[in-house]
Short mmCIF file of C-alpha atoms in Angstrom, two decimals:
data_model
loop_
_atom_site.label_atom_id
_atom_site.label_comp_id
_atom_site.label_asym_id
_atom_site.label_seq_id
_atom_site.Cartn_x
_atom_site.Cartn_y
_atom_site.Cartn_z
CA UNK A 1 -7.97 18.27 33.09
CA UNK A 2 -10.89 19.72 32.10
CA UNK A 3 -13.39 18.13 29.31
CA UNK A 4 -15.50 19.32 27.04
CA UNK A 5 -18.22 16.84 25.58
CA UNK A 6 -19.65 16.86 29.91
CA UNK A 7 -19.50 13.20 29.25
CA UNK A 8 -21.73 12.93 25.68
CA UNK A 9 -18.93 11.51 23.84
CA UNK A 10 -18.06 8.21 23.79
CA UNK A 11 -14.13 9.31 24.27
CA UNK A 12 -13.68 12.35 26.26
CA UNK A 13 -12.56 15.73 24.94
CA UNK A 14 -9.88 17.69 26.57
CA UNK A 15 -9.09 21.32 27.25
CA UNK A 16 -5.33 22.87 27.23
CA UNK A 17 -4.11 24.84 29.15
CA UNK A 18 -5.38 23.79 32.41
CA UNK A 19 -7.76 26.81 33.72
CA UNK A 20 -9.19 27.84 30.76
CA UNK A 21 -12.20 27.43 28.51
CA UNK A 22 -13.71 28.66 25.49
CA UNK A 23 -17.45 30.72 25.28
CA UNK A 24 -20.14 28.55 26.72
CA UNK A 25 -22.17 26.76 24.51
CA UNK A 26 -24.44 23.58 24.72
CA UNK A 27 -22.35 20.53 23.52
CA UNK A 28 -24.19 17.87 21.50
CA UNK A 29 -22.55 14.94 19.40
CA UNK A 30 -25.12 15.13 16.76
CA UNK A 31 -27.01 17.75 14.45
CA UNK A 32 -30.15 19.25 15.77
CA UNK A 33 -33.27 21.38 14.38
CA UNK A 34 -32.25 24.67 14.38
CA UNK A 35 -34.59 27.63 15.95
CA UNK A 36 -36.69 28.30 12.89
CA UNK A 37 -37.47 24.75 13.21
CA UNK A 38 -37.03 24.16 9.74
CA UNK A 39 -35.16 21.18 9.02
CA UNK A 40 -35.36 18.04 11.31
CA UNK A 41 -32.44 16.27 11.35
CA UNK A 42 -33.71 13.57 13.74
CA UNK A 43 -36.69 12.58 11.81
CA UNK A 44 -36.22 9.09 10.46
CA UNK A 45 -37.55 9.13 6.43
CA UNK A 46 -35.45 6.10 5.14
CA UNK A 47 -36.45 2.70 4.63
CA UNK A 48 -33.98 -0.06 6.70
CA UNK A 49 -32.19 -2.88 4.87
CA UNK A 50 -33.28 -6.62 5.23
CA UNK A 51 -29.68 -7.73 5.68
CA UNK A 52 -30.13 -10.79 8.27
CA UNK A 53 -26.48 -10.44 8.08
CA UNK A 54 -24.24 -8.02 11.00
CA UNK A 55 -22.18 -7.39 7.89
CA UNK A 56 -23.84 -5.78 4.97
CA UNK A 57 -22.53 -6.25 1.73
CA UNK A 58 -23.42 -4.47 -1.78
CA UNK A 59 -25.36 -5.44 -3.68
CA UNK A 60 -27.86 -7.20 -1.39
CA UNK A 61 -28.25 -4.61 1.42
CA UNK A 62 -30.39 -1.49 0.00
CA UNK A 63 -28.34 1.19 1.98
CA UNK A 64 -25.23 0.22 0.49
CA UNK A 65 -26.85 0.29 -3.06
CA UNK A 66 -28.64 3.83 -2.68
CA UNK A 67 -24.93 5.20 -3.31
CA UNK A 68 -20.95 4.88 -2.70
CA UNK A 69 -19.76 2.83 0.52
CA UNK A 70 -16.30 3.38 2.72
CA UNK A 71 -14.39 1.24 0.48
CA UNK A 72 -14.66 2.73 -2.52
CA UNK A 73 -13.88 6.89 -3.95
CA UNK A 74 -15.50 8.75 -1.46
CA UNK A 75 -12.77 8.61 1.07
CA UNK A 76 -9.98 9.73 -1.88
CA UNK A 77 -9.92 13.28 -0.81
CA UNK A 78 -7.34 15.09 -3.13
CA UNK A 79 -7.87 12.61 -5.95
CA UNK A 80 -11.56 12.95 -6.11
CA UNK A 81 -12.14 13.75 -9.76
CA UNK A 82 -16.36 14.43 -11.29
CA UNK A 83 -19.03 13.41 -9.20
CA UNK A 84 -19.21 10.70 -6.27
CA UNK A 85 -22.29 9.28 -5.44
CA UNK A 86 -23.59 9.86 -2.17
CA UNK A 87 -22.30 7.52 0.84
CA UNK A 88 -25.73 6.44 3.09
CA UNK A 89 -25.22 3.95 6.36
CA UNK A 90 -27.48 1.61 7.60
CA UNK A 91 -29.95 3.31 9.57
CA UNK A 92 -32.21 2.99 12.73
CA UNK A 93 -34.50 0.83 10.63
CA UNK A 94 -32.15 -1.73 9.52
CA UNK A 95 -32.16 -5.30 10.21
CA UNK A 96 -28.23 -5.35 10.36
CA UNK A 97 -26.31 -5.51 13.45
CA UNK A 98 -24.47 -2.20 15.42
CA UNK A 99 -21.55 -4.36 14.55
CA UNK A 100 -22.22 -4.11 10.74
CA UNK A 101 -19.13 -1.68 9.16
CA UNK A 102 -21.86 0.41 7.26
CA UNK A 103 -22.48 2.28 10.16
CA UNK A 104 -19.29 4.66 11.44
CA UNK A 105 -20.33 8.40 11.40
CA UNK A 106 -23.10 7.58 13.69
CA UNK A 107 -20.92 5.94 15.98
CA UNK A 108 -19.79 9.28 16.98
CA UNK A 109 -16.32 10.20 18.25
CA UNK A 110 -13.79 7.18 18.66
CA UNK A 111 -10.39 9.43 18.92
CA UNK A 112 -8.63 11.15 21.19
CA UNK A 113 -8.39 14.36 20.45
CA UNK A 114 -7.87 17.56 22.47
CA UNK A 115 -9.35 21.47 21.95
CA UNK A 116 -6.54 23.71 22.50
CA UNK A 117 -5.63 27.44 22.22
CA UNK A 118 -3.76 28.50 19.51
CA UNK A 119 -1.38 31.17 19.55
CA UNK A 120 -3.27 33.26 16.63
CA UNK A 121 -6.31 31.20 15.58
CA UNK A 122 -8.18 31.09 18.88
CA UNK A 123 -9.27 27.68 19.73
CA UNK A 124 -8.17 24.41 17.87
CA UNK A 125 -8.17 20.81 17.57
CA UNK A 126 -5.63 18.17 17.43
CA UNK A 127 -4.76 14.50 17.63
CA UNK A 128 -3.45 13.17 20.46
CA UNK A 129 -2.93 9.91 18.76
CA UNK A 130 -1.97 9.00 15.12
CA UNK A 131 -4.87 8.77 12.77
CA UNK A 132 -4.44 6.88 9.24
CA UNK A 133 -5.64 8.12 6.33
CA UNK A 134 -8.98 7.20 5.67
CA UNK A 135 -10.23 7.21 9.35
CA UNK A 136 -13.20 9.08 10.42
CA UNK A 137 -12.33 12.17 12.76
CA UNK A 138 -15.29 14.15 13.44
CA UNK A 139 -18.20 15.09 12.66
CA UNK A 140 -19.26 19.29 12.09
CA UNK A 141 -22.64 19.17 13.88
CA UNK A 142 -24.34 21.99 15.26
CA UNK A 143 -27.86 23.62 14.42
CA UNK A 144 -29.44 22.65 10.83
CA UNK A 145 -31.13 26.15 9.77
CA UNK A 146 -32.95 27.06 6.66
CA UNK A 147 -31.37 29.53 4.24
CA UNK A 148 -33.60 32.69 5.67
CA UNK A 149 -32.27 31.65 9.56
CA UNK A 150 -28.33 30.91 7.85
CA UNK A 151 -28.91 34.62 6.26
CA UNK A 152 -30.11 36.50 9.24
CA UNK A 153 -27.88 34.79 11.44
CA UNK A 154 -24.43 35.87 9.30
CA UNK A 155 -25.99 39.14 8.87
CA UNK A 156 -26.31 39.57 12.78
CA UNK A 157 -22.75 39.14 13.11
CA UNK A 158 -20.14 42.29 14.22
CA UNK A 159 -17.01 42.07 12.50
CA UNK A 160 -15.15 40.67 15.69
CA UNK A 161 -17.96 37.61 16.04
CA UNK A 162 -16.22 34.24 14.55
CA UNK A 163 -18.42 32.93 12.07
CA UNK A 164 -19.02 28.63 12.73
CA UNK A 165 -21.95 28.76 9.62
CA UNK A 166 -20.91 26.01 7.01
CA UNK A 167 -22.99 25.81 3.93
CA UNK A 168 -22.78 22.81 2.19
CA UNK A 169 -23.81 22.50 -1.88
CA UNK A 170 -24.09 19.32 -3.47
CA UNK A 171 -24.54 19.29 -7.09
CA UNK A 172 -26.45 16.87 -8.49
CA UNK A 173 -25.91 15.23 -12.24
CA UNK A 174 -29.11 16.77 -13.44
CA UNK A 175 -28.31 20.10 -11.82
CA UNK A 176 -29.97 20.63 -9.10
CA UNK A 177 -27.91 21.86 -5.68
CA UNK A 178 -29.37 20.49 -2.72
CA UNK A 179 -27.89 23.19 0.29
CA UNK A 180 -27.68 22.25 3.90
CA UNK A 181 -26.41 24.86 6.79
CA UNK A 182 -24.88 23.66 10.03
CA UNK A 183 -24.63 26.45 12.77
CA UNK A 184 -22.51 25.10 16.17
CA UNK A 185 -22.03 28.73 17.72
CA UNK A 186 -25.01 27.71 20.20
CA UNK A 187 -25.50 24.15 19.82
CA UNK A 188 -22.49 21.67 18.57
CA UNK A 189 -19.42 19.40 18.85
CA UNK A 190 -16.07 19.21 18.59
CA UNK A 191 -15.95 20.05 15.51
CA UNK A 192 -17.23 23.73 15.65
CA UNK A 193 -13.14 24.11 16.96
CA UNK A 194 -11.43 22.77 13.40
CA UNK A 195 -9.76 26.13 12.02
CA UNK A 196 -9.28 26.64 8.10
CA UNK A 197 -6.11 25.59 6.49
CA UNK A 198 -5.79 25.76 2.56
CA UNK A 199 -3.83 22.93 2.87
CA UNK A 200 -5.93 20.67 5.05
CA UNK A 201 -5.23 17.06 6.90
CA UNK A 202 -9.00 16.65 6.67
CA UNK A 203 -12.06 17.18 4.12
CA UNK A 204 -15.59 16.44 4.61
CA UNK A 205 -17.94 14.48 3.33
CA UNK A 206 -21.72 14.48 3.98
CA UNK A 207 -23.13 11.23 5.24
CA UNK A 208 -26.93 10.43 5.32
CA UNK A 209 -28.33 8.40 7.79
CA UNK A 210 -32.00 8.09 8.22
CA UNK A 211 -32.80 11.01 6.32
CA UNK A 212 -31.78 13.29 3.44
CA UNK A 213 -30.22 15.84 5.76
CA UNK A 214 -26.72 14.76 5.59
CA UNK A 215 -24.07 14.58 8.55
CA UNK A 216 -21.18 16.62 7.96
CA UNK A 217 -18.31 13.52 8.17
CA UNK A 218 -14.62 14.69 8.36
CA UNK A 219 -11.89 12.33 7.08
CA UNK A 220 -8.45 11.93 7.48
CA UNK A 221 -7.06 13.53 3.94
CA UNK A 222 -3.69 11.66 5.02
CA UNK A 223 -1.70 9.85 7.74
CA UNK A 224 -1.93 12.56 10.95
CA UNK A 225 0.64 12.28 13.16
CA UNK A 226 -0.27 12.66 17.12
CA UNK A 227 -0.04 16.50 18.26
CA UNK A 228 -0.93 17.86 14.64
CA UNK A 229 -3.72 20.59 14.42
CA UNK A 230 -6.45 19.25 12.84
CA UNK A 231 -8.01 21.36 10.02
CA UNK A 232 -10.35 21.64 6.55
CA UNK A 233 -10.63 23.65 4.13
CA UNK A 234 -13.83 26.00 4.48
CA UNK A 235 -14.77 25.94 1.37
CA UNK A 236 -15.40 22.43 0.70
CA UNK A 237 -11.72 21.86 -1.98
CA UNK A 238 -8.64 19.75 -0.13
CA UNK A 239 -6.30 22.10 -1.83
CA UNK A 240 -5.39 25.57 -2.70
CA UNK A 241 -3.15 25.18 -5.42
CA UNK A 242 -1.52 28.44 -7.23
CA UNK A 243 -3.62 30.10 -9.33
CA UNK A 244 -6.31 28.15 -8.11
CA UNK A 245 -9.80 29.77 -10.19
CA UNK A 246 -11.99 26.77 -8.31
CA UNK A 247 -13.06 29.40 -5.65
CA UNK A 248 -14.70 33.01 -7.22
CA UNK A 249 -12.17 36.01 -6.45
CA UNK A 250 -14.47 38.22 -4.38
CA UNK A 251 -14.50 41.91 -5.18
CA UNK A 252 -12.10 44.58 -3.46
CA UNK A 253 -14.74 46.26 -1.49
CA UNK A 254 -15.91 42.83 -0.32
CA UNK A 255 -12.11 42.42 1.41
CA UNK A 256 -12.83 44.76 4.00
CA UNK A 257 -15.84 41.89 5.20
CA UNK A 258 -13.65 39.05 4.94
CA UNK A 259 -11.36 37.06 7.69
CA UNK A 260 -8.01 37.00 7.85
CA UNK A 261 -6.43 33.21 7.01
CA UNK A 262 -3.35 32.65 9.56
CA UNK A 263 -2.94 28.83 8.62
CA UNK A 264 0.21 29.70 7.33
CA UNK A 265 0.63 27.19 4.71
CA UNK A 266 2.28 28.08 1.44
CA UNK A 267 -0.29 28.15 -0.68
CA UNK A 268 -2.44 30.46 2.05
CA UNK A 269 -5.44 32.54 0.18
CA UNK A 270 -4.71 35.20 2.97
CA UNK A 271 -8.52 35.45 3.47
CA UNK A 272 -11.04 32.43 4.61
CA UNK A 273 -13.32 31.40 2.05
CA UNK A 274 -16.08 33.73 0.93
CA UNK A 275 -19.73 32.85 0.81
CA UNK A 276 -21.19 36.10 -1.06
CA UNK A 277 -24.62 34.26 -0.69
CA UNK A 278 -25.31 34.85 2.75
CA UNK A 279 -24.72 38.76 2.80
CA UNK A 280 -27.01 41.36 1.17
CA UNK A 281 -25.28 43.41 -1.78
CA UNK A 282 -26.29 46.64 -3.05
CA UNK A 283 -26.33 44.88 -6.45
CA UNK A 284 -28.31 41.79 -5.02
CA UNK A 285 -31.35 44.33 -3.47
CA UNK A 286 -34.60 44.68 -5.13
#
């Protein structure tokens, strides 16, 4: 059977049915610069724990007190209520051990899971085992761009191109909103294959490292069960739920530049999420 990652991956990647293959594209497990050369996500900016120790604990290792760890809120999902402080792992500076549980999302890929064809959705993901809650799936790495490149790039795009452009907005308590953009349509991972559902099995949440460019982690929303598609939600919620006034209701005219949603759930928005900030707008020009 054929596989994906060419061997990058520490578990291999699959491809069903036998004899085919999606659009070529360079695979890589991690994030890199993008083409404007903007954003580095390799560059190494934070300072490494002390921690003699090849199991950090809070509150003596510095990582683990910059922000939230795998054991506490970040990994509720659904039940995530206000803000959660940011998750950062021991980095490549660290005294700490490879062993040392503060570092998972840059282990990389530790499932089995296979990219298949879908009967309406084009290429997908699922599990070939059963994943708990909680676990780490993926990670959504691909290019880092700047918000001119993440512009021009959507703007490029016919109507029939699939779009793999994720912005992600943190808010901050004092109100600033700190953006990052992750394109895989050149450069990425198995993750540029997870479709939109609005009612996910996974949500995301973005990891930093040894910088303040943050991997885009995916989590296990609840227990998976092996041969389930794998999916988020686009725009960054775990749920649609009716009524739902979370997400701004684009306008009518902007329907016409929107995707179809065949996730089929019951709650389905009929459309994929909406990101009005990467188009131009007769009402946003000059």
């Amino acid at each position: 059977m054929a596989e994906l990652s060419g061997g990058s991956e520490p578990v291999a990647v699959p491809l069903w049915p036998p004899g085919e293959s999606p659009p070529g594209f360079q695979y890589s497990p991690d994030s890199v610069a993008g083409a404007d050369g903007e954003i580095d996500p390799t560059e190494i900016t934070f300072p490494g724990c002390s921690c003699r120790s090849s199991s950090c604990a809070a509150p003596e290792c510095s990582c683990l007190g910059r922000g939230d760890n795998y054991s506490g809120p970040c990994l509720r999902g659904a039940e995530q209520e206000g803000f959660a402080r940011p998750v950062f792992e021991c980095n490549a500076l660290c005294q700490c051990g490879e062993s040392c549980p503060n570092r998972l999302v840059q282990r990389g890929l530790r499932l089995r899971l296979q990219v298949f064809r879908t009967p309406r959705k084009g290429w997908g993901v699922r599990a070939l085992e059963p994943i708990p809650r909680g676990t780490f799936v993926c990670e959504y790495a691909g290019e880092v761009l700047g918000m001119a490149e993440a512009r021009r790039r959507v703007q490029a795009q016919s109507p029939q191109d699939s779009n793999y452009i994720i912005a992600v907005r943190e808010h901050l308590h004092d109100g600033r909103v700190l953006q990052t953009f992750v394109d895989p349509t050149r450069v990425g991972n198995v993750g540029r294959f997870l479709n939109h559902s609005c009612e996910p099995n996974l949500f995301m949440v973005p990891v930093r490292v040894d910088s303040m460019v943050p991997r885009l982690a995916l989590f296990a929303a609840t227990d998976i069960p092996a041969g389930e598609e794998l999916s988020f939600d686009y725009s960054g919620r775990f749920h649609n739920s009716p009524g739902s006034s979370r997400e701004h209701k684009p306008l009518e005219e902007d329907n016409r530049l929107r995707k179809p949603c065949y996730c089929g759930s019951p709650t389905c928005a009929s459309f994929l999420p909406w990101d009005s900030s990467l188009f131009s707008t007769p009402d946003s020009s000059p």
